[in-house]
Short mmCIF file of C-alpha atoms and ligand atoms in Angstrom, two decimals:
data_model
loop_
_atom_site.label_atom_id
_atom_site.label_comp_id
_atom_site.label_asym_id
_atom_site.label_seq_id
_atom_site.Cartn_x
_atom_site.Cartn_y
_atom_site.Cartn_z
CA MET A 1 25.62 -83.03 24.86
CA GLU A 2 28.80 -81.62 23.26
CA GLU A 3 30.32 -81.32 26.63
CA PHE A 4 29.50 -84.88 27.38
CA ALA A 5 30.83 -86.18 23.94
CA LYS A 6 34.03 -84.30 24.34
CA LYS A 7 34.58 -85.65 27.89
CA VAL A 8 34.17 -89.20 26.52
CA LEU A 9 36.70 -88.22 23.79
CA GLU A 10 39.19 -87.13 26.47
CA ARG A 11 39.00 -90.49 28.04
CA CYS A 12 40.17 -92.06 24.50
CA SER A 13 43.32 -89.88 24.47
CA VAL A 14 45.66 -92.42 25.91
CA ASP A 15 49.01 -93.61 24.57
CA GLY A 16 48.46 -95.87 21.48
CA VAL A 17 45.40 -94.35 20.43
CA SER A 18 45.94 -92.52 17.05
CA TYR A 19 42.33 -91.57 16.35
CA ALA A 20 38.94 -91.57 18.02
CA ASP A 21 35.38 -90.25 17.50
CA VAL A 22 32.37 -90.14 19.56
CA ARG A 23 28.76 -90.05 18.00
CA PHE A 24 25.77 -89.15 20.11
CA VAL A 25 22.51 -90.18 18.33
CA GLU A 26 18.87 -89.47 19.33
CA THR A 27 16.28 -91.14 17.13
CA ARG A 28 12.38 -90.86 17.38
CA PHE A 29 10.32 -93.12 15.36
CA GLU A 30 6.57 -93.74 14.84
CA GLU A 31 4.73 -96.24 12.63
CA LEU A 32 1.16 -96.67 11.79
CA VAL A 33 -0.33 -99.58 9.83
CA VAL A 34 -3.96 -100.08 9.02
CA LYS A 35 -5.08 -103.43 7.74
CA ASN A 36 -8.52 -104.35 6.40
CA GLY A 37 -10.03 -101.24 8.10
CA GLN A 38 -8.51 -101.84 11.54
CA PRO A 39 -5.39 -100.14 12.95
CA GLU A 40 -2.89 -102.96 13.08
CA THR A 41 0.17 -101.15 14.42
CA ILE A 42 0.68 -97.95 16.43
CA LYS A 43 4.15 -97.85 17.43
CA SER A 44 6.22 -95.13 18.90
CA ASP A 45 9.83 -95.50 19.98
CA CYS A 46 12.74 -93.30 21.00
CA LYS A 47 16.45 -94.46 21.17
CA ILE A 48 19.17 -92.27 22.55
CA GLY A 49 22.93 -93.24 23.24
CA PHE A 50 26.52 -92.83 22.04
CA GLY A 51 29.04 -94.84 20.36
CA VAL A 52 32.97 -94.60 20.68
CA ARG A 53 34.98 -95.66 17.69
CA LEU A 54 38.80 -95.45 17.85
CA ILE A 55 42.21 -96.69 16.39
CA TYR A 56 44.58 -98.32 18.91
CA ASN A 57 47.92 -99.76 17.61
CA GLY A 58 46.40 -99.65 14.04
CA ALA A 59 43.41 -101.53 14.82
CA TRP A 60 39.60 -100.69 15.19
CA GLY A 61 37.80 -100.72 18.53
CA PHE A 62 34.00 -99.75 19.03
CA ALA A 63 31.75 -99.61 22.08
CA SER A 64 28.32 -97.96 22.78
CA SER A 65 25.86 -97.44 25.63
CA SER A 66 22.55 -95.90 26.19
CA ILE A 67 23.56 -94.71 29.65
CA LEU A 68 24.71 -90.90 29.55
CA SER A 69 26.73 -90.67 32.60
CA ASP A 70 30.48 -89.76 33.10
CA GLU A 71 31.16 -93.20 34.66
CA GLU A 72 29.52 -94.92 31.67
CA GLY A 73 31.54 -92.69 29.37
CA GLU A 74 34.66 -93.82 31.00
CA ARG A 75 33.77 -97.40 30.91
CA VAL A 76 32.80 -97.41 27.29
CA ALA A 77 36.04 -95.59 26.16
CA LYS A 78 38.08 -98.28 28.05
CA LEU A 79 35.94 -100.95 26.54
CA ALA A 80 36.60 -99.48 23.07
CA ILE A 81 40.32 -99.61 23.60
CA GLU A 82 40.22 -103.14 24.96
CA ILE A 83 38.39 -104.27 21.89
CA ALA A 84 40.87 -102.48 19.63
CA LYS A 85 43.73 -104.18 21.63
CA ALA A 86 42.23 -107.55 20.88
CA SER A 87 41.49 -106.80 17.28
CA ALA A 88 45.20 -105.77 16.77
CA TYR A 89 46.27 -109.25 17.26
CA LEU A 90 44.27 -110.27 14.12
CA LYS A 91 44.89 -107.28 11.88
CA ARG A 92 46.47 -107.80 8.40
CA ARG A 93 47.70 -104.16 8.14
CA ASP A 94 47.38 -101.03 10.16
CA VAL A 95 44.25 -98.95 9.39
CA ILE A 96 45.41 -95.66 7.86
CA LEU A 97 42.76 -92.94 7.44
CA ALA A 98 42.80 -90.67 4.43
CA PRO A 99 43.41 -87.16 5.60
CA ALA A 100 40.18 -85.16 6.32
CA LYS A 101 39.48 -81.53 6.97
CA PRO A 102 37.85 -81.42 10.51
CA VAL A 103 34.64 -79.63 10.22
CA LYS A 104 32.62 -77.53 12.73
CA ALA A 105 29.11 -77.14 11.66
CA LYS A 106 25.31 -77.28 12.60
CA HIS A 107 22.93 -78.38 9.72
CA ARG A 108 19.22 -79.00 9.85
CA MET A 109 17.51 -80.52 6.93
CA PRO A 110 14.61 -78.10 6.01
CA PHE A 111 11.02 -79.26 6.35
CA GLU A 112 7.51 -77.34 6.22
CA ILE A 113 5.24 -79.37 8.64
CA ASP A 114 6.70 -81.11 11.71
CA PRO A 115 4.91 -84.73 11.04
CA PHE A 116 5.18 -85.36 15.03
CA GLU A 117 2.88 -82.20 15.52
CA VAL A 118 0.23 -83.58 13.32
CA PRO A 119 -2.37 -85.27 15.66
CA LEU A 120 -2.33 -88.99 15.64
CA GLU A 121 -6.05 -88.98 14.92
CA GLU A 122 -5.64 -87.01 11.75
CA ARG A 123 -2.76 -89.15 10.45
CA LEU A 124 -4.71 -92.48 11.27
CA SER A 125 -7.99 -91.19 9.84
CA LEU A 126 -6.02 -90.52 6.45
CA LEU A 127 -4.78 -94.33 6.35
CA LEU A 128 -8.28 -95.46 7.40
CA ARG A 129 -9.84 -93.39 4.52
CA VAL A 130 -7.58 -94.82 1.90
CA ASP A 131 -8.09 -98.40 3.22
CA GLU A 132 -11.75 -97.88 2.89
CA LEU A 133 -11.46 -96.45 -0.50
CA MET A 134 -9.37 -99.56 -1.79
CA ARG A 135 -11.84 -101.99 0.02
CA SER A 136 -14.76 -100.21 -1.71
CA VAL A 137 -13.56 -102.03 -4.80
CA GLU A 138 -15.14 -105.37 -5.20
CA GLY A 139 -12.89 -108.30 -5.14
CA ILE A 140 -10.10 -106.81 -2.82
CA GLN A 141 -9.44 -109.32 -0.09
CA LEU A 142 -6.80 -107.42 1.75
CA SER A 143 -5.97 -103.74 1.96
CA GLU A 144 -3.21 -102.17 3.79
CA ALA A 145 -1.90 -98.63 4.33
CA SER A 146 1.02 -97.50 6.43
CA MET A 147 3.07 -94.36 7.42
CA SER A 148 6.34 -93.80 9.22
CA LEU A 149 7.97 -90.86 10.77
CA TRP A 150 11.53 -90.27 12.06
CA HIS A 151 13.36 -87.41 13.84
CA GLN A 152 17.01 -87.81 14.20
CA ARG A 153 19.64 -85.63 16.12
CA LYS A 154 23.27 -86.45 15.80
CA LEU A 155 26.47 -84.93 17.33
CA PHE A 156 29.83 -86.09 15.94
CA VAL A 157 33.13 -85.10 17.60
CA SER A 158 36.55 -86.48 16.76
CA THR A 159 40.09 -86.30 18.11
CA GLU A 160 41.00 -84.21 14.94
CA GLY A 161 38.97 -81.44 16.04
CA ALA A 162 35.63 -82.26 14.26
CA ALA A 163 32.26 -80.90 15.78
CA ILE A 164 29.16 -81.50 13.72
CA GLU A 165 25.44 -81.37 14.83
CA GLN A 166 22.76 -82.46 12.41
CA GLU A 167 19.07 -82.77 12.74
CA ARG A 168 16.54 -84.21 10.33
CA ILE A 169 12.92 -85.37 9.95
CA GLU A 170 12.00 -88.12 7.61
CA VAL A 171 8.60 -89.55 6.44
CA GLY A 172 7.10 -92.06 4.27
CA ALA A 173 3.66 -93.69 3.37
CA GLY A 174 2.22 -96.04 1.15
CA MET A 175 -0.68 -98.58 0.47
CA THR A 176 -1.40 -101.94 -1.16
CA ALA A 177 -4.40 -103.72 -2.29
CA THR A 178 -4.56 -107.52 -2.79
CA ALA A 179 -7.02 -109.53 -4.84
CA VAL A 180 -7.13 -113.27 -4.60
CA ARG A 181 -8.91 -115.89 -6.72
CA GLY A 182 -8.02 -119.52 -5.79
CA SER A 183 -4.29 -119.54 -5.86
CA ASP A 184 -3.89 -116.49 -7.94
CA VAL A 185 -2.75 -113.53 -5.63
CA GLN A 186 -2.47 -110.07 -7.25
CA ARG A 187 -1.34 -106.91 -5.59
CA ARG A 188 -1.01 -103.35 -6.52
CA SER A 189 0.91 -100.72 -4.61
CA TYR A 190 1.08 -96.99 -4.49
CA PRO A 191 3.40 -95.07 -4.70
CA ALA A 192 5.80 -97.83 -4.59
CA ALA A 193 5.82 -101.39 -2.93
CA HIS A 194 7.60 -102.34 0.22
CA GLY A 195 5.94 -99.44 2.35
CA GLY A 196 5.60 -96.64 -0.22
CA ASN A 197 7.80 -93.68 -0.88
CA PHE A 198 9.96 -91.89 1.58
CA ALA A 199 11.82 -88.50 1.95
CA ALA A 200 13.93 -86.42 4.31
CA LYS A 201 10.92 -83.87 4.43
CA GLY A 202 8.04 -82.95 6.81
CA TYR A 203 4.35 -83.95 6.60
CA GLU A 204 3.81 -82.08 3.45
CA PHE A 205 5.67 -84.82 1.58
CA ILE A 206 2.79 -87.36 2.90
CA LEU A 207 0.25 -84.81 1.62
CA SER A 208 1.92 -84.49 -1.66
CA LEU A 209 1.49 -88.35 -2.38
CA ASN A 210 -2.32 -87.80 -2.81
CA LEU A 211 -2.85 -91.32 -1.43
CA GLU A 212 -6.79 -90.82 -1.70
CA GLU A 213 -6.54 -90.16 -5.39
CA HIS A 214 -4.89 -93.49 -6.14
CA ALA A 215 -6.51 -95.90 -3.84
CA ARG A 216 -9.36 -96.96 -6.00
CA ARG A 217 -7.27 -97.14 -9.06
CA ILE A 218 -4.63 -99.61 -7.76
CA ALA A 219 -7.53 -101.59 -6.19
CA MET A 220 -9.07 -101.84 -9.68
CA GLU A 221 -5.84 -102.79 -11.30
CA ALA A 222 -5.26 -105.64 -8.69
CA VAL A 223 -8.72 -107.12 -9.44
CA GLN A 224 -8.17 -106.55 -13.27
CA LEU A 225 -4.76 -108.52 -13.19
CA LEU A 226 -6.75 -111.70 -11.94
CA ASP A 227 -8.29 -111.78 -15.41
CA THR A 228 -5.25 -111.08 -17.42
CA GLU A 229 -2.81 -113.47 -19.06
CA PRO A 230 0.64 -114.19 -17.59
CA CYS A 231 3.66 -112.57 -19.21
CA PRO A 232 4.97 -114.71 -22.01
CA SER A 233 8.43 -116.36 -21.83
CA THR A 234 10.60 -114.80 -24.38
CA VAL A 235 13.51 -112.52 -25.24
CA THR A 236 12.16 -109.07 -26.00
CA THR A 237 12.47 -105.36 -25.66
CA VAL A 238 11.57 -104.27 -22.16
CA ILE A 239 10.72 -100.72 -20.71
CA ILE A 240 11.44 -100.62 -16.97
CA GLY A 241 9.21 -98.05 -15.03
CA SER A 242 11.05 -95.56 -12.69
CA ASN A 243 9.78 -97.23 -9.67
CA GLN A 244 11.24 -100.78 -10.55
CA MET A 245 14.24 -98.99 -11.99
CA ALA A 246 15.12 -97.65 -8.55
CA LEU A 247 15.68 -101.19 -7.38
CA GLN A 248 17.54 -102.16 -10.51
CA VAL A 249 20.11 -99.51 -9.79
CA HIS A 250 20.15 -100.27 -6.16
CA GLU A 251 21.13 -103.98 -6.59
CA SER A 252 23.10 -103.78 -9.85
CA CYS A 253 25.07 -100.76 -9.36
CA GLY A 254 24.62 -99.42 -5.70
CA HIS A 255 25.76 -102.59 -3.93
CA PRO A 256 28.53 -103.62 -6.29
CA THR A 257 30.20 -100.17 -6.09
CA GLU A 258 30.48 -100.37 -2.06
CA LEU A 259 34.35 -100.48 -1.61
CA ASP A 260 34.12 -102.43 1.64
CA ARG A 261 32.40 -105.37 -0.31
CA VAL A 262 34.96 -105.09 -2.91
CA PHE A 263 37.70 -105.76 -0.22
CA GLY A 264 35.73 -108.58 1.26
CA THR A 265 35.23 -106.90 4.60
CA GLU A 266 31.65 -107.27 4.22
CA ALA A 267 31.45 -110.54 2.50
CA SER A 268 30.06 -112.83 5.12
CA PHE A 269 26.64 -111.35 5.10
CA ALA A 270 26.13 -108.92 2.09
CA GLY A 271 28.39 -110.59 -0.50
CA THR A 272 31.23 -109.22 -2.56
CA SER A 273 31.27 -107.63 -6.04
CA PHE A 274 32.07 -108.19 -9.67
CA LEU A 275 33.36 -104.64 -10.12
CA THR A 276 36.97 -105.35 -8.90
CA PRO A 277 39.49 -102.42 -8.86
CA ASP A 278 41.33 -103.49 -11.98
CA LYS A 279 38.05 -102.71 -13.85
CA LEU A 280 38.08 -99.02 -12.52
CA GLY A 281 38.19 -96.62 -15.49
CA ASN A 282 38.10 -99.17 -18.09
CA PHE A 283 35.18 -101.66 -17.80
CA GLU A 284 32.17 -101.23 -20.02
CA TYR A 285 29.47 -101.33 -17.37
CA GLY A 286 26.75 -100.26 -19.81
CA SER A 287 25.99 -98.42 -23.00
CA GLN A 288 27.29 -94.86 -23.68
CA ILE A 289 23.90 -93.42 -22.43
CA VAL A 290 24.20 -94.91 -19.14
CA ASN A 291 25.40 -92.35 -16.43
CA ILE A 292 25.01 -93.31 -12.80
CA VAL A 293 25.90 -90.77 -9.84
CA ALA A 294 26.13 -91.16 -6.25
CA ASP A 295 24.45 -87.87 -4.92
CA ALA A 296 24.09 -87.03 -1.26
CA THR A 297 23.31 -83.37 -2.03
CA ILE A 298 19.82 -83.41 -3.15
CA GLU A 299 17.74 -81.50 -0.85
CA GLY A 300 15.05 -83.54 0.96
CA SER A 301 15.96 -86.81 -0.51
CA LEU A 302 16.26 -89.81 1.85
CA GLY A 303 19.71 -90.57 0.70
CA SER A 304 21.02 -86.97 1.24
CA PHE A 305 22.96 -85.49 4.24
CA ALA A 306 25.29 -82.67 4.98
CA TYR A 307 28.00 -84.84 6.70
CA ASP A 308 28.42 -88.72 6.74
CA ASP A 309 29.49 -90.49 10.19
CA GLU A 310 33.07 -89.85 9.52
CA GLY A 311 32.34 -86.06 9.43
CA ILE A 312 32.99 -85.84 5.62
CA PRO A 313 30.56 -83.56 3.58
CA GLY A 314 27.92 -85.31 1.45
CA GLN A 315 29.17 -85.37 -2.26
CA ARG A 316 28.01 -85.88 -5.83
CA PHE A 317 30.39 -87.94 -8.15
CA HIS A 318 30.02 -90.54 -10.93
CA LEU A 319 30.01 -94.26 -10.47
CA VAL A 320 29.48 -94.95 -14.18
CA LYS A 321 30.18 -92.39 -16.95
CA GLU A 322 29.04 -92.67 -20.58
CA GLY A 323 28.92 -96.42 -19.81
CA ILE A 324 32.33 -96.80 -18.27
CA PHE A 325 32.57 -97.84 -14.66
CA VAL A 326 34.47 -94.88 -12.97
CA GLY A 327 33.90 -94.70 -9.17
CA TYR A 328 33.31 -96.44 -5.96
CA LEU A 329 31.42 -95.54 -2.69
CA ALA A 330 34.49 -95.00 -0.33
CA SER A 331 35.44 -94.32 3.30
CA ARG A 332 38.39 -92.80 5.01
CA GLU A 333 39.99 -96.27 5.46
CA THR A 334 39.22 -97.65 1.91
CA ALA A 335 39.77 -94.57 -0.12
CA PRO A 336 43.69 -94.81 -0.11
CA LEU A 337 43.63 -98.42 -1.09
CA ILE A 338 42.37 -97.48 -4.57
CA GLY A 339 44.51 -94.28 -4.88
CA LEU A 340 41.75 -91.81 -3.90
CA LYS A 341 43.03 -88.95 -1.93
CA GLY A 342 40.14 -88.75 0.48
CA SER A 343 36.74 -90.33 1.35
CA ASN A 344 33.95 -89.46 -0.88
CA GLY A 345 31.63 -89.36 2.22
CA THR A 346 29.59 -92.53 2.29
CA MET A 347 30.02 -93.89 5.82
CA ARG A 348 26.88 -94.18 7.90
CA ALA A 349 25.73 -96.04 10.87
CA GLU A 350 21.98 -97.17 11.59
CA ASN A 351 22.26 -95.65 15.17
CA TYR A 352 24.53 -95.00 18.07
CA ASN A 353 25.12 -98.60 18.72
CA ALA A 354 26.49 -99.60 15.37
CA ILE A 355 29.64 -98.84 13.46
CA PRO A 356 29.51 -96.82 10.36
CA LEU A 357 29.80 -98.66 7.09
CA ILE A 358 30.03 -97.77 3.43
CA ARG A 359 26.38 -97.19 2.39
CA MET A 360 24.57 -95.84 -0.68
CA THR A 361 23.59 -92.23 -0.75
CA ASN A 362 21.26 -91.34 -3.64
CA ILE A 363 22.36 -93.65 -6.24
CA ASN A 364 20.83 -92.01 -9.43
CA LEU A 365 20.38 -92.80 -13.09
CA GLU A 366 20.98 -89.52 -14.76
CA PRO A 367 18.24 -88.33 -17.19
CA GLY A 368 18.56 -89.22 -20.80
CA ASP A 369 16.69 -87.39 -23.75
CA CYS A 370 13.23 -88.90 -24.43
CA THR A 371 9.65 -89.30 -22.71
CA LEU A 372 8.28 -92.53 -21.69
CA GLU A 373 5.87 -92.15 -24.56
CA GLU A 374 8.48 -91.73 -27.23
CA MET A 375 10.34 -94.70 -25.62
CA ILE A 376 7.21 -96.88 -26.12
CA SER A 377 6.48 -95.32 -29.49
CA ASP A 378 9.65 -96.73 -31.00
CA VAL A 379 9.04 -100.36 -29.98
CA GLY A 380 7.38 -102.85 -32.43
CA GLU A 381 7.06 -105.62 -29.82
CA GLY A 382 7.77 -105.49 -26.06
CA ILE A 383 6.90 -105.22 -22.61
CA PHE A 384 6.58 -102.33 -20.18
CA MET A 385 6.72 -103.46 -16.45
CA ASP A 386 6.86 -101.58 -13.16
CA THR A 387 6.71 -101.70 -9.34
CA ASN A 388 8.77 -104.34 -7.53
CA LYS A 389 7.34 -107.58 -6.44
CA SER A 390 10.45 -109.66 -5.88
CA TRP A 391 14.04 -109.61 -6.34
CA SER A 392 16.98 -111.92 -6.18
CA ILE A 393 20.69 -111.35 -7.26
CA ASP A 394 23.76 -113.35 -6.58
CA ASP A 395 26.61 -112.43 -4.20
CA LYS A 396 28.82 -110.85 -6.76
CA ARG A 397 25.83 -108.73 -8.11
CA LEU A 398 25.82 -110.26 -11.52
CA ASN A 399 23.02 -112.65 -12.32
CA PHE A 400 19.55 -111.13 -11.30
CA GLN A 401 15.85 -111.89 -11.57
CA PHE A 402 13.28 -109.23 -10.65
CA GLY A 403 9.44 -109.69 -10.54
CA CYS A 404 7.01 -106.61 -11.04
CA GLU A 405 3.42 -106.18 -9.98
CA ILE A 406 2.16 -105.24 -13.39
CA ALA A 407 3.02 -105.14 -17.09
CA TRP A 408 1.66 -104.33 -20.54
CA LEU A 409 2.39 -105.62 -23.90
CA ILE A 410 3.67 -103.21 -26.23
CA ARG A 411 2.45 -103.60 -30.01
CA ASN A 412 3.53 -101.17 -32.68
CA GLY A 413 4.46 -98.35 -30.42
CA ARG A 414 1.46 -98.69 -28.02
CA LEU A 415 0.55 -100.38 -24.92
CA VAL A 416 -2.05 -102.89 -25.86
CA LYS A 417 -2.75 -105.32 -23.01
CA MET A 418 -2.31 -105.52 -19.26
CA ILE A 419 -0.32 -108.94 -18.22
CA LYS A 420 0.42 -110.40 -14.91
CA ASN A 421 3.35 -111.90 -12.99
CA PRO A 422 6.10 -110.51 -15.23
CA THR A 423 9.79 -111.08 -14.46
CA TYR A 424 13.08 -110.26 -16.03
CA THR A 425 16.29 -111.62 -15.81
CA GLY A 426 19.85 -110.75 -16.89
CA ILE A 427 23.62 -110.50 -16.30
CA THR A 428 24.14 -106.99 -14.91
CA TYR A 429 26.76 -105.58 -17.42
CA GLU A 430 24.94 -107.33 -20.48
CA PHE A 431 21.57 -105.81 -19.35
CA TRP A 432 23.13 -102.35 -19.02
CA ARG A 433 24.98 -102.49 -22.37
CA ASN A 434 21.54 -103.20 -23.94
CA CYS A 435 20.25 -100.05 -22.79
CA ASP A 436 19.06 -97.93 -25.74
CA ALA A 437 16.91 -95.24 -24.34
CA VAL A 438 16.72 -93.31 -20.75
CA GLY A 439 13.77 -91.23 -19.92
CA ASN A 440 14.44 -87.25 -19.69
CA GLU A 441 14.20 -84.96 -16.84
CA SER A 442 10.31 -84.96 -16.79
CA GLU A 443 10.30 -88.70 -16.27
CA TRP A 444 12.99 -88.46 -13.57
CA GLN A 445 11.52 -89.31 -10.07
CA LEU A 446 13.16 -89.54 -6.57
CA TRP A 447 12.50 -92.81 -4.61
CA GLY A 448 13.40 -93.20 -0.86
CA LEU A 449 14.07 -96.81 0.44
CA PRO A 450 14.23 -97.06 4.07
CA ASN A 451 15.13 -100.82 4.27
CA CYS A 452 18.63 -101.38 2.72
CA GLY A 453 20.22 -104.13 4.75
CA LYS A 454 23.86 -104.70 5.26
CA GLY A 455 26.53 -105.60 7.79
CA GLU A 456 26.60 -108.36 10.72
CA PRO A 457 24.89 -107.65 12.89
CA MET A 458 22.49 -106.13 10.14
CA GLN A 459 22.01 -102.43 9.91
CA THR A 460 19.04 -101.06 7.96
CA MET A 461 19.80 -97.84 6.09
CA HIS A 462 17.80 -95.18 4.55
CA VAL A 463 18.82 -94.62 0.88
CA GLY A 464 17.65 -93.08 -2.22
CA HIS A 465 17.48 -93.32 -5.93
CA GLY A 466 16.65 -90.68 -8.71
CA VAL A 467 15.65 -92.54 -11.73
CA PRO A 468 13.85 -92.14 -14.92
CA PRO A 469 12.23 -95.21 -16.86
CA ALA A 470 14.56 -96.78 -19.25
CA ARG A 471 14.50 -99.18 -22.27
CA PHE A 472 16.52 -102.44 -22.77
CA ARG A 473 16.95 -104.74 -25.82
CA ASN A 474 17.17 -108.53 -25.73
CA VAL A 475 15.96 -109.15 -22.27
CA ARG A 476 14.63 -112.55 -21.24
CA VAL A 477 11.25 -112.20 -19.67
CA GLY A 478 9.18 -114.83 -18.19
CA VAL A 479 6.58 -115.56 -15.26
CA VAL A 480 7.07 -115.66 -11.52
CA LYS A 481 7.28 -119.19 -10.48
ZN1 LIG B 1 20.34 -102.71 -0.33
#
């Protein structure tokens, strides 16, 4: 494959082309969904192809194909040059890439059990068992369990001399039980909503989720929620569980620190950002105990990788340090625009047929110093909520509203009563400035999100969040409308 990619790269070496890279990507995907005791989806899919990205006369060109022949390689290289020529008419400035050391490397993300070797029957029967356990709870109208597997091989070569091969396995699973009474619909998910939890590991990760152990518990909680009172509308102290915190960090810190959004190149679909470059290094994003890092180096996490799709090593760096906004997710093209010497390695493409964009890696809230129990014990009156149900945030990532599946009232340092349909709203920096407790290492958990959407046409990316629960004062809470 390297030979083919290098041949395509040679086709790009014509006058006027200052840079080119070729990515070859092979992705195998399997998805199983079981609903109400029946297999609903059994899907298997494989995509292979290559993409050519180059700079001609200071402008980008990109083209791709799934036909791996020399003639097609030549056609795609020429097409990328033609597209760059056309883009050059509209350029506002020449594309200048920050320098990067061309890497030659091979990397394989470690795993124990190849999930594709686990018989379909065995995987399906696990989902059918947890589905049955959920339905064994009286009052459950809808039960659903799912599992996804990916195997990806990638090769990256560039005219600067980089040649990087990478291989990874990813898996994920989850389940949801829904109870309905009249117009009241209550659901509980495990280990997370929106498909469960995901990791760049083998089948051992699915087994570690212990789905069967939790199936009846979440089903009983869904039924119990029908009889609870709704969340009160008030301003109070809120403790956000680790699972919901993953989405809070994703929407209110991950997206607004993507440097392409800041410069408006992604504005048409994904929006812009309130974190403008004048705020870098001086803006009070949160309270002093808020530390948020981008970390692509955590082994086995969904947002980790050895090299990004520009051949830059995965890195760990601060976005928010002791409450101050200090960093962006950058690429080779955007890094020099804010005075960075080089990219911090966040460019990734969904597949061979898409251009790399700045994407989150693992965006993590660093652990603080208390347990969840200690956090609750300090609260006279408040609410603990967890597991995302709905989200909404404006284009600049400032005003947000999140709904959760479940919550409990806190009175005098104890959880006293389950309540339903909780939401909380806020303005990003006001909310984080009111953070007065962050869970410690023992409460910190990794969540993989396989469905972060960005770009036009939209690309779905796999990202991660390592987060503990955290406590926020003066938060407006209410009920899902
Ligand atoms: Zn996203």
